[in-house]
Amino acid sequence: MKLLTHNMLTSHVKGVTKGYPLLIKATEVKVNQLDFNPQFVSRMIPKLEWGALVQAAEDLGYRQDLPGELIADYEQNEEFLKKVHRVLLEVEVMEGCLKCPESGREFPITKGIPNMLLNEDDA
Amino acid sequence: MASSCRRPEHMAPPDVFYNEEEAKKYSQNSRMIEIQTQMSERAVELLNLPEGQPSFLLDVGCGSGLSGDYLSEEGHYWVGIDISTAMLDVALDREVEGDLVLGDMGHGMPFRAGTFDGCISISALQWLCNADKKSHSPPKRLFTFFSTLYSSLARGSRAVFQLYPENSEQLELITTQAMKAGFSGGMVVDYPNSSKAKKFFLCLFAGMTGVLPKGLGSETSDRAVSNQVQYSGQRCRFKNMKGKSVKKGRDWILEKKERRRRQGREVRADTKYTGRQRRPHF
Ligand SMILES: C[S@@+](CC[C@H](N)C(=O)[O-])C[C@H]1O[C@@H](n2cnc3c(N)ncnc32)[C@H](O)[C@@H]1O
């Protein structure tokens, strides 16, 4: 699971109103080199919950010097976009779990795939 | 009953039907690969994405990632969701570029509002019309799916589903639930007069009204629709490739490189070696 996906994932357990952001508990993290696409990264930035991204990167030990607040004019700032590219698309959680902040329900991550299946009672 | 046994949905729930053996076909059966890829190409065409920019897409029932591979080839980023671990394992083996999630579409799409620029789904939606558990109500599951999908799409984007409907009541149920969830749009039928080539694409618009594209090979295509892409005839490039794996021919490679060039991506120059079999090296 890339942090881009994590930034978009919410808990959809029945009755939960704000199942976001999911808390990451990782036991294995991997970095996968990927071609840098500044256009895509710039396009995604406005859609991100910036705080959740920084927190997730911090939890995994990959925050480096990513600022707590989104900077202005990032489209022109290649160095910044590269940092975002790295945490968004290259850092991957391989094993661990995601925890719903509201219900406490845990979603296991195996082989890099979060299991978002619900029990029929929670659906 | 006899005829209905031929529909996979009637044989077992999807997570059981798509076991290792069935999943293997998606990485080995070239006919299957070819059909999945062709339908994905048509679905993306119907998505009508902005040209020359990478989009962030959702692939529902992504399975082994054949459809996703096509999205990657087009320069898009994607997240795939599927209920079958065996199918997702094949996707991992095939080293797809998209990110994968294990989930049941009938439980709803677990994504924030406005996440995706579009959604495709190839041969998966008809599965939702079946009740595999006592607690399953197909209308309810369809509604949960469509309403959460609607919210996870950016306003103005589309969702295109290639599906194999069992009968007209099923089509009716699916479209009704999609409209209730807020979508507009409808069914596009390609080659409606051919029993073999006929294909159903449910095209849904999120938060805007669009003009429904025409199906391919339908006789009524002379009613010009302004500012809509003309789709007819675009498929014929496949007809020269019968019998050959589409993903290996020189033409296919040249075409793919051309598409990438149009997207402004770096592509190696074409030479006489392009698309040739390489000698094995050790
Ligand atoms: C014909 S396969 C599609 C293959 C896929 N497009 C590919 O490229 O490999 C249909 C897929 O839909 C999935 N599916 C069926 N019901 C589902 C559900 N309720 N939720 C999620 N996926 C489902 C199946 O597991 C299967 O992988």
Coordinates of C-alpha atoms in Angstrom, one line a residue, chain A residues 1-2 4-5 7-10 12 20 34-35 37 39-40 43-44 47-49 89 92 111-118 120 123, chain B residues 52-56 77 79 83 88-89 92 97 99-104 107-108 110-112 114-117 133 135-136 141 154:
Chain A
M1 CA 0.0 0.0 0.0
K2 CA 1.3 3.3 -1.1
L4 CA -1.2 7.9 -1.8
T5 CA -3.8 5.1 -1.4
N7 CA -4.4 9.2 2.1
M8 CA -7.6 8.3 0.2
L9 CA -8.7 5.3 2.2
T10 CA -11.4 5.6 4.8
H12 CA -16.5 2.3 5.9
Y20 CA -10.2 9.0 8.7
L34 CA 9.4 4.7 -9.5
D35 CA 9.7 7.2 -12.4
N37 CA 6.1 12.4 -12.9
Q39 CA 2.7 16.6 -13.5
F40 CA 0.9 13.8 -11.7
R43 CA -2.2 17.4 -9.8
M44 CA -2.6 15.1 -6.7
K47 CA -6.5 16.4 -3.4
L48 CA -4.4 15.3 -0.5
E49 CA -5.1 15.6 3.2
L89 CA 4.4 6.7 -4.5
E92 CA 5.0 1.1 0.5
K111 CA 1.7 -8.6 0.8
G112 CA 1.1 -4.9 0.5
I113 CA -2.7 -5.3 0.1
P114 CA -5.0 -3.8 2.8
N115 CA -8.0 -6.1 3.5
M116 CA -11.0 -3.8 3.7
L117 CA -13.6 -6.6 3.8
L118 CA -16.2 -6.1 6.5
E120 CA -21.8 -8.6 7.1
A123 CA -21.5 -3.5 6.3
Chain B
G52 CA -2.2 14.4 -22.3
Q53 CA -2.4 14.3 -18.6
P54 CA -2.1 11.4 -16.1
S55 CA -5.3 10.7 -14.3
F56 CA -5.9 8.9 -11.0
Y77 CA -2.2 5.8 -12.0
V79 CA -6.1 1.7 -7.4
I83 CA -12.9 -9.6 -3.6
L88 CA -5.0 -10.3 -6.5
D89 CA -2.2 -12.8 -6.1
L92 CA 1.1 -9.3 -7.6
E97 CA 1.8 -0.8 -11.3
D99 CA -2.1 -0.3 -5.8
L100 CA -4.4 -3.1 -4.7
V101 CA -7.1 -3.3 -2.1
L102 CA -9.1 -6.4 -1.0
G103 CA -12.7 -5.5 -0.7
D104 CA -16.3 -6.3 -1.6
H107 CA -19.9 -3.1 1.1
G108 CA -19.2 0.2 -0.6
P110 CA -13.8 2.9 1.1
F111 CA -12.4 6.2 -0.3
R112 CA -12.6 9.9 0.5
G114 CA -13.6 13.3 -4.8
T115 CA -10.6 11.0 -4.9
F116 CA -10.7 9.6 -8.4
D117 CA -10.8 11.2 -11.9
K133 CA -25.4 -14.9 1.5
S135 CA -28.0 -11.3 4.4
H136 CA -27.4 -10.1 0.8
R141 CA -25.7 -3.8 -2.3
A154 CA -14.4 14.0 -8.7

